[in-house]
Coordinates of C-alpha atoms and ligand atoms in Angstrom, one line a residue:
M1 CA -34.6 37.3 75.4
A2 CA -38.0 38.1 76.8
A3 CA -40.8 38.9 74.3
T4 CA -40.9 42.6 75.2
D5 CA -37.1 43.0 74.7
L6 CA -37.5 41.3 71.4
E7 CA -40.3 43.7 70.3
R8 CA -38.2 46.7 71.5
F9 CA -35.2 45.4 69.6
S10 CA -37.0 44.9 66.3
N11 CA -38.8 48.3 66.6
E12 CA -35.5 50.1 67.3
E13 CA -34.4 52.3 64.4
K14 CA -31.4 51.0 62.5
R15 CA -28.8 53.7 62.2
N16 CA -26.4 54.0 59.3
L17 CA -22.9 54.8 60.4
S18 CA -19.9 55.6 58.2
L19 CA -16.6 53.9 59.1
G20 CA -13.5 56.0 59.8
G21 CA -11.2 53.6 58.0
H22 CA -10.9 50.0 56.6
V23 CA -12.3 47.5 59.1
G24 CA -12.2 44.4 56.9
F25 CA -15.7 42.8 56.9
D26 CA -15.8 43.5 53.2
S27 CA -13.8 40.3 52.9
L28 CA -16.8 38.3 54.2
P29 CA -17.8 37.1 50.7
D30 CA -14.2 36.0 50.0
Q31 CA -14.1 34.2 53.3
L32 CA -17.3 32.4 52.3
V33 CA -15.8 31.5 48.9
S34 CA -12.6 30.2 50.4
K35 CA -14.5 28.2 53.0
S36 CA -16.7 26.6 50.3
V37 CA -13.8 25.9 48.1
T38 CA -12.0 24.1 50.9
Q39 CA -15.1 22.2 51.8
G40 CA -15.7 21.2 48.2
F41 CA -19.1 20.7 46.5
S42 CA -21.4 17.9 45.8
F43 CA -23.7 17.6 42.8
N44 CA -26.0 14.7 42.1
I45 CA -27.6 14.0 38.8
L46 CA -30.4 11.5 38.1
C47 CA -30.6 10.3 34.5
V48 CA -34.0 8.9 33.6
G49 CA -34.6 7.5 30.1
E50 CA -35.0 4.4 28.2
T51 CA -32.2 1.9 27.9
G52 CA -29.7 2.9 25.2
I53 CA -31.1 6.4 24.8
G54 CA -27.7 7.9 25.3
K55 CA -27.5 8.7 29.0
S56 CA -23.9 7.6 29.6
T57 CA -22.7 9.2 26.4
L58 CA -24.2 12.5 27.3
M59 CA -22.7 12.4 30.9
N60 CA -19.3 11.6 29.4
T61 CA -19.7 14.5 26.9
L62 CA -20.9 17.0 29.6
F63 CA -18.0 16.4 31.9
N64 CA -15.5 15.7 29.1
T65 CA -14.3 12.5 30.7
T66 CA -15.1 8.8 30.6
F67 CA -17.1 7.5 33.4
E68 CA -17.3 3.8 33.9
T69 CA -20.3 2.6 32.0
E70 CA -22.0 -0.6 31.7
E71 CA -24.6 -1.3 29.1
A72 CA -28.0 -2.2 30.7
S73 CA -29.8 -5.2 29.4
H74 CA -33.4 -4.9 28.2
Y75 CA -34.5 -7.7 30.5
E76 CA -34.5 -6.1 33.9
S77 CA -37.7 -7.2 35.8
A78 CA -38.0 -3.8 37.4
V79 CA -36.4 -0.3 37.4
R80 CA -33.3 -0.2 39.5
L81 CA -31.4 2.9 40.6
R82 CA -27.6 2.7 40.2
P83 CA -25.6 5.5 41.8
R84 CA -21.9 6.1 41.1
T85 CA -19.9 8.8 42.8
Y86 CA -16.7 10.4 41.3
D87 CA -14.3 13.0 42.7
L88 CA -13.7 15.6 40.0
Q89 CA -11.4 18.6 40.1
E90 CA -11.3 21.7 38.0
S91 CA -8.7 24.4 38.9
N92 CA -8.9 24.2 42.7
V93 CA -12.5 23.3 43.0
H94 CA -13.4 19.8 44.1
L95 CA -16.7 18.3 43.0
K96 CA -18.1 15.1 44.3
L97 CA -20.3 14.2 41.5
T98 CA -22.9 11.4 41.7
I99 CA -24.6 10.1 38.6
V100 CA -27.7 8.0 39.3
D101 CA -28.9 5.8 36.4
A102 CA -32.5 4.5 36.4
V103 CA -31.5 1.1 34.9
G104 CA -34.2 -0.8 33.0
F105 CA -36.5 2.2 32.7
G106 CA -39.2 1.5 30.1
D107 CA -38.3 -2.1 29.5
Q108 CA -41.0 -3.8 31.5
I109 CA -44.2 -4.9 29.9
N110 CA -46.2 -3.5 32.8
K111 CA -44.9 0.1 33.3
D112 CA -47.4 1.1 36.0
E113 CA -44.8 0.9 38.7
S114 CA -41.8 2.3 36.8
Y115 CA -41.7 5.6 38.6
R116 CA -41.9 4.0 42.1
P117 CA -38.3 3.0 42.6
I118 CA -37.2 6.5 41.3
V119 CA -39.5 8.2 43.8
E120 CA -38.4 5.9 46.6
Y121 CA -34.7 6.6 45.8
I122 CA -35.2 10.3 46.0
D123 CA -37.2 10.1 49.2
T124 CA -34.5 7.9 50.8
Q125 CA -31.9 10.5 50.1
F126 CA -34.1 13.2 51.7
E127 CA -34.8 10.9 54.6
N128 CA -31.1 10.3 55.2
Y129 CA -30.5 14.0 55.3
L130 CA -33.4 14.5 57.6
Q131 CA -32.1 11.9 60.0
E132 CA -28.7 13.6 60.0
E133 CA -30.5 16.9 60.8
L134 CA -32.4 15.4 63.6
K135 CA -29.4 13.9 65.3
I136 CA -28.2 15.3 68.5
R137 CA -24.7 15.3 67.3
R138 CA -25.0 16.5 63.7
S139 CA -22.2 16.5 61.2
L140 CA -23.8 18.2 58.3
F141 CA -20.6 20.0 57.7
N142 CA -18.9 16.9 56.3
Y143 CA -22.1 15.0 55.5
H144 CA -22.1 13.5 52.0
D145 CA -25.3 15.0 50.6
T146 CA -26.8 12.5 48.2
R147 CA -30.0 14.4 47.6
I148 CA -30.8 14.6 43.9
H149 CA -30.2 18.1 42.5
V150 CA -31.4 17.6 39.0
C151 CA -33.2 15.0 37.0
L152 CA -32.3 14.9 33.4
Y153 CA -35.3 13.3 31.7
F154 CA -34.4 11.9 28.3
I155 CA -37.2 12.0 25.8
T156 CA -37.1 9.6 23.0
P157 CA -36.9 11.5 19.7
T158 CA -40.1 10.1 18.2
G159 CA -41.2 13.5 16.7
H160 CA -44.7 12.6 17.8
S161 CA -45.5 13.4 21.4
L162 CA -44.6 12.4 24.9
K163 CA -45.4 8.8 26.0
S164 CA -47.8 8.3 28.8
L165 CA -44.9 6.8 30.8
D166 CA -43.0 10.1 30.4
L167 CA -45.9 12.2 31.6
V168 CA -46.7 9.9 34.5
T169 CA -43.1 9.7 35.7
M170 CA -42.4 13.4 35.4
K171 CA -45.7 14.2 37.2
K172 CA -44.7 11.9 40.1
L173 CA -41.2 13.5 40.3
D174 CA -41.9 17.2 39.8
S175 CA -42.5 18.0 43.4
K176 CA -39.4 16.1 44.5
V177 CA -36.7 17.1 42.1
N178 CA -35.8 19.7 39.5
I179 CA -36.6 18.2 36.2
I180 CA -34.8 19.3 33.0
P181 CA -36.4 17.5 30.0
I182 CA -34.1 16.9 27.1
I183 CA -34.7 15.4 23.7
A184 CA -32.0 12.7 23.3
K185 CA -30.3 11.7 20.1
A186 CA -31.5 14.9 18.5
D187 CA -29.5 14.2 15.3
T188 CA -32.1 11.6 14.4
I189 CA -34.8 14.2 13.9
S190 CA -35.1 16.9 11.3
K191 CA -35.0 20.5 12.1
S192 CA -38.6 21.3 11.3
E193 CA -39.8 18.2 13.0
L194 CA -37.7 19.1 16.1
H195 CA -39.3 22.5 16.3
K196 CA -42.8 21.1 16.2
F197 CA -41.8 18.3 18.7
K198 CA -40.5 20.8 21.2
I199 CA -43.7 22.8 21.0
K200 CA -45.8 19.7 21.4
I201 CA -43.8 18.5 24.4
M202 CA -44.1 21.8 26.2
S203 CA -47.8 22.1 25.5
E204 CA -48.3 18.5 26.8
L205 CA -46.3 19.2 29.9
V206 CA -48.4 22.3 30.6
S207 CA -51.7 20.6 29.9
N208 CA -50.8 17.8 32.3
G209 CA -49.7 20.1 35.0
V210 CA -46.1 18.9 35.0
Q211 CA -43.8 21.4 36.6
I212 CA -40.3 21.4 35.1
Y213 CA -37.4 23.4 36.4
Q214 CA -37.3 27.0 35.2
F215 CA -34.0 28.7 35.1
P216 CA -34.2 31.5 37.7
T217 CA -34.8 35.0 36.4
D218 CA -34.6 36.9 39.7
D219 CA -30.9 37.3 39.7
E220 CA -30.0 40.2 37.4
A221 CA -26.7 38.8 36.4
V222 CA -28.3 35.7 34.8
A223 CA -31.9 36.9 34.3
E224 CA -31.5 37.6 30.6
I225 CA -29.7 34.4 29.6
N226 CA -32.0 32.3 31.8
S227 CA -35.2 33.7 30.4
V228 CA -33.9 33.1 26.9
M229 CA -32.9 29.6 27.7
N230 CA -36.3 28.9 29.3
A231 CA -37.8 29.4 25.9
H232 CA -35.5 26.8 24.4
L233 CA -36.6 24.0 26.6
P234 CA -36.6 21.1 26.1
F235 CA -33.0 21.0 25.0
A236 CA -32.3 18.8 22.0
V237 CA -29.0 17.2 22.6
V238 CA -26.5 15.0 20.8
G239 CA -23.8 13.2 22.8
S240 CA -20.5 11.8 21.5
T241 CA -17.1 11.2 22.8
E242 CA -15.7 10.6 19.4
E243 CA -13.4 13.4 18.0
V244 CA -13.6 14.4 14.4
K245 CA -11.3 16.8 12.5
V246 CA -13.4 19.8 11.3
G247 CA -11.2 22.3 9.5
N248 CA -8.0 22.1 11.4
K249 CA -9.6 21.6 14.7
L250 CA -10.6 18.3 16.5
V251 CA -14.2 18.6 17.8
R252 CA -16.5 16.1 19.4
A253 CA -19.0 15.0 16.8
R254 CA -20.9 12.2 15.3
Q255 CA -19.8 11.3 11.8
Y256 CA -22.3 10.1 9.2
P257 CA -21.9 9.1 5.6
W258 CA -23.6 12.4 4.7
G259 CA -21.9 14.7 7.1
V260 CA -20.8 15.5 10.7
V261 CA -23.0 16.5 13.6
Q262 CA -20.9 18.7 15.9
V263 CA -21.9 18.4 19.6
E264 CA -20.7 21.8 20.5
N265 CA -22.1 23.6 17.5
E266 CA -25.2 25.5 18.5
S267 CA -26.7 25.3 15.1
H268 CA -26.5 21.5 15.2
C269 CA -27.9 20.9 18.7
D270 CA -28.6 22.4 22.1
F271 CA -25.7 20.6 23.9
V272 CA -23.9 23.9 24.7
K273 CA -27.0 25.4 26.1
L274 CA -27.6 22.5 28.4
R275 CA -24.0 22.5 29.6
E276 CA -24.1 26.3 30.2
M277 CA -27.4 26.1 32.1
L278 CA -26.7 23.0 34.0
I279 CA -23.1 23.5 35.0
R280 CA -21.9 27.0 34.4
V281 CA -24.9 29.2 35.4
N282 CA -27.4 27.3 37.5
M283 CA -25.6 24.5 39.3
E284 CA -25.8 26.4 42.6
D285 CA -29.4 27.3 42.0
L286 CA -30.3 23.7 41.4
R287 CA -28.6 22.8 44.7
E288 CA -30.4 25.6 46.5
Q289 CA -33.8 24.7 45.0
T290 CA -33.3 21.1 46.1
H291 CA -32.7 22.3 49.6
T292 CA -35.2 25.1 49.9
R293 CA -38.1 23.7 47.8
H294 CA -38.0 20.0 47.5
Y295 CA -36.3 19.0 50.7
E296 CA -38.3 21.6 52.6
L297 CA -41.5 20.0 51.3
Y298 CA -40.4 16.5 52.2
R299 CA -39.3 17.6 55.7
R300 CA -42.5 19.5 56.4
C301 CA -44.7 16.6 55.3
K302 CA -42.6 14.1 57.3
L303 CA -42.5 16.3 60.5
E304 CA -46.3 17.0 60.2
E305 CA -46.9 13.2 59.7
M306 CA -44.9 12.7 62.9
G307 CA -47.2 15.1 64.7
F308 CA -45.0 18.2 64.9
K309 CA -46.5 21.6 64.2
D310 CA -45.2 25.2 64.4
T311 CA -48.3 26.5 66.2
D312 CA -51.0 25.0 68.3
P313 CA -54.8 25.6 67.6
D314 CA -54.6 28.8 69.6
N315 CA -51.8 30.1 67.4
Q316 CA -49.2 29.7 70.1
P317 CA -45.8 28.3 69.4
F318 CA -46.0 24.5 69.7
S319 CA -43.9 23.0 72.4
L320 CA -41.7 20.2 71.3
Q321 CA -42.0 18.6 74.8
E322 CA -45.8 18.6 74.6
T323 CA -45.8 17.1 71.1
Y324 CA -43.5 14.5 72.3
E325 CA -45.6 13.7 75.3
T326 CA -48.8 13.7 73.2
K327 CA -47.2 11.4 70.7
R328 CA -45.8 9.2 73.4
K329 CA -49.3 8.8 75.0
E330 CA -50.8 8.2 71.6
F331 CA -48.2 5.6 71.0
L332 CA -48.6 3.9 74.3
G333 CA -52.4 3.9 73.9
E334 CA -52.0 2.4 70.5
L335 CA -49.6 -0.2 71.8
Q336 CA -52.0 -1.2 74.6
R337 CA -54.9 -1.4 72.1
K338 CA -52.8 -3.6 69.9
E339 CA -51.7 -5.8 72.9
E340 CA -55.3 -6.2 73.9
E341 CA -56.3 -7.0 70.4
M342 CA -53.6 -9.6 70.1
R343 CA -54.6 -11.2 73.4
Q344 CA -58.2 -11.4 72.4
M345 CA -57.1 -12.9 69.1
F346 CA -55.0 -15.4 70.9
V347 CA -57.9 -16.4 73.2
N348 CA -60.3 -16.7 70.3
K349 CA -57.7 -18.8 68.3
V350 CA -57.3 -21.1 71.4
K351 CA -61.0 -21.5 71.7
E352 CA -61.4 -22.2 68.0
T353 CA -58.6 -24.8 68.1
E354 CA -60.1 -26.4 71.2
A355 CA -63.5 -26.7 69.5
E356 CA -61.9 -28.0 66.4
L357 CA -60.0 -30.6 68.4
K358 CA -63.1 -31.7 70.3
E359 CA -65.0 -32.0 67.0
K360 CA -62.1 -34.1 65.7
E361 CA -62.2 -36.3 68.8
R362 CA -65.9 -36.8 68.4
E363 CA -65.5 -37.7 64.8
L364 CA -62.8 -40.2 65.7
H365 CA -64.9 -41.7 68.3
E366 CA -67.8 -42.2 66.0
K367 CA -65.5 -43.7 63.4
F368 CA -64.2 -46.1 66.1
E369 CA -67.7 -47.1 67.2
H370 CA -68.7 -47.7 63.6
L371 CA -65.6 -49.8 62.9
K372 CA -66.2 -51.7 66.1
R373 CA -69.8 -52.5 65.0
I374 CA -68.6 -53.6 61.6
H375 CA -66.1 -55.7 63.2
Q376 CA -68.6 -57.4 65.5
E377 CA -70.9 -58.0 62.6
E378 CA -68.1 -59.6 60.6
K379 CA -67.1 -61.7 63.6
R380 CA -70.7 -62.9 64.1
K381 CA -71.0 -63.8 60.4
V382 CA -67.7 -65.7 60.5
E383 CA -68.9 -67.6 63.6
E384 CA -72.1 -68.5 61.8
K385 CA -70.2 -69.7 58.8
R386 CA -67.9 -71.7 61.0
K387 CA -70.9 -73.4 62.6
E388 CA -72.5 -74.1 59.3
L389 CA -69.2 -75.6 58.0
E390 CA -68.8 -77.7 61.2
E391 CA -72.3 -79.1 60.8
E392 CA -71.6 -79.8 57.1
M393 CA -68.4 -81.5 58.2
N394 CA -70.3 -83.7 60.7
A395 CA -72.9 -84.6 58.3
F396 CA -70.3 -85.5 55.8
N397 CA -68.4 -87.6 58.3
R398 CA -71.6 -89.3 59.2
R399 CA -72.3 -90.0 55.6
K400 CA -68.8 -91.2 55.2
V401 CA -69.1 -93.7 58.1
A402 CA -72.4 -94.9 56.7
V403 CA -70.9 -95.4 53.2
E404 CA -67.9 -97.3 54.7
T405 CA -70.2 -99.6 56.7
L406 CA -72.2 -100.3 53.6
Q407 CA -69.1 -101.0 51.6
S408 CA -67.7 -103.4 54.2
Q409 CA -71.0 -105.2 54.4
S410 CA -71.2 -105.7 50.7
L411 CA -67.7 -106.9 50.6
Q412 CA -68.4 -109.5 53.2
A413 CA -71.5 -110.6 51.2
T414 CA -69.5 -111.1 48.0
S415 CA -66.8 -113.1 49.8
Q416 CA -69.3 -115.6 51.3
Q417 CA -71.1 -116.4 48.0
P418 CA -68.3 -118.6 46.2
L419 CA -68.1 -120.9 49.3
K420 CA -71.7 -121.5 49.0
K421 CA -71.4 -122.4 45.3
D422 CA -68.6 -124.9 46.1
K423 CA -70.7 -126.6 48.7
D424 CA -73.5 -126.9 46.2
K425 CA -71.2 -128.5 43.6
K426 CA -69.9 -131.2 46.1
K427 CA -73.4 -132.2 46.9
Ligands
GTP1 P1 -27.9 2.2 29.0 O1 -27.0 2.7 30.2 O2 -27.5 0.8 28.6 O3 -29.4 2.3 29.3 O4 -27.7 3.1 27.8 P2 -27.4 4.6 27.7 O5 -28.7 5.4 27.8 O6 -26.3 5.0 28.7 O7 -26.9 4.9 26.2 P3 -25.4 4.9 25.8 O8 -24.8 6.2 26.1 O9 -24.7 3.7 26.2 O10 -25.7 5.0 24.2 C1 -26.3 3.9 23.5 C2 -26.0 4.0 22.0 O11 -26.5 5.3 21.5 C3 -24.5 4.1 21.7 O12 -24.3 3.4 20.5 C4 -24.2 5.6 21.5 O13 -23.2 5.8 20.5 C5 -25.5 6.0 20.8 N1 -25.7 7.4 21.2 C6 -25.5 8.1 22.2 N2 -25.8 9.4 22.1 C7 -26.3 9.6 20.9 C8 -26.8 10.7 20.1 O14 -26.9 11.8 20.6 N3 -27.2 10.4 18.8 C9 -27.1 9.2 18.3 N4 -27.5 9.1 17.0 N5 -26.7 8.2 18.9 C10 -26.3 8.3 20.2
MG2 MG1 -25.6 3.9 30.3

């Protein structure tokens, strides 16, 4: 449609007409309901809280079933996200429920990076959805949406204040997910302490600028209950799958030597409030907020990062083709620059290695010359020694000959003397 047609169309007055009889488009909401019911729903809950704080018990209590649970050890070297998906059915409504546990949260000595795997997990789910949306052949209709719709943040019932880990983690998550803070194991804290604790938590969240999920008050049907419930945050909950007989009814409760804490008794804890708000009243709003607020923010940042814009500097609609071309050129330029850089680096490296090799060769040569000199010197010394020894040997031999001659002469002299004596006697 040309721009002028569009203008005319929007300026045209809308006329109200009354129908002569039943047409049938009043069944549109029913068609929508029927379609949604056939399609089924998905709901994804992220449980963040210290190991053993009661996450699994609360999930079992909330959905009145027993999900597979595995106790986490306190020795995880880092926080790890463990998603588990279940198909649930209530009446004719199918729900694909994913419960994601932040395993090992709060167990590391250095907790600086504890929030990171959680943020990364949430972003990965957004990224997967975005990738599906950007596909040419999209199948969002039967796409298993794994984006986190709500993060139940389990606060340890210390009665003091929030830990810095809680504040840091919630601050990092608040722009990515709907956070509902809950005080876990609320049966371990007295009524007056709990009241003060709740006030303290809320004031700390406000002073640290942490945005938690607010139950919506714009829909008249739920505005009242939601605004009342907003004032009850954070919910103080108790979880239990154990059934105890109270009066003549079996109720889920925790039994103590001094009494029974009933999970679904509103004067004992806020479990019912949490279930009402999370499942019966605001599940669809949580899903919607995830899509329209958190995912939208992720998508916008991601696309802007990729160079896409809605309007160019002259406020004209931005052409996708142009963006693509600009990005392509940028990318090719960058590639060429990188290539040139690599080549230069390679040449420099070769030169450096060559110089190093030459230096090594020179050193070796010097070493060889030095050794050669030492060798010659040694050889000369040995030769001199040999000559000296030879001379000594000759001198020795000469002396030996002289001694031998002398010896033989003296022998001869001694053998002639007796003969002479004999001759003298005969005379
Ligand atoms: P990991 O998955 O191992 O991190 O633990 P978790 O957070 O899932 O805790 P889990 O539900 O396994 O509960 C741990 C212990 O706390 C169990 O002994 C529960 O019975 C107990 N527990 C759970 N909820 C409550 C509660 O509301 N109050 C009290 N007092 N104890 C609870
Ligand atoms: Mg668990």
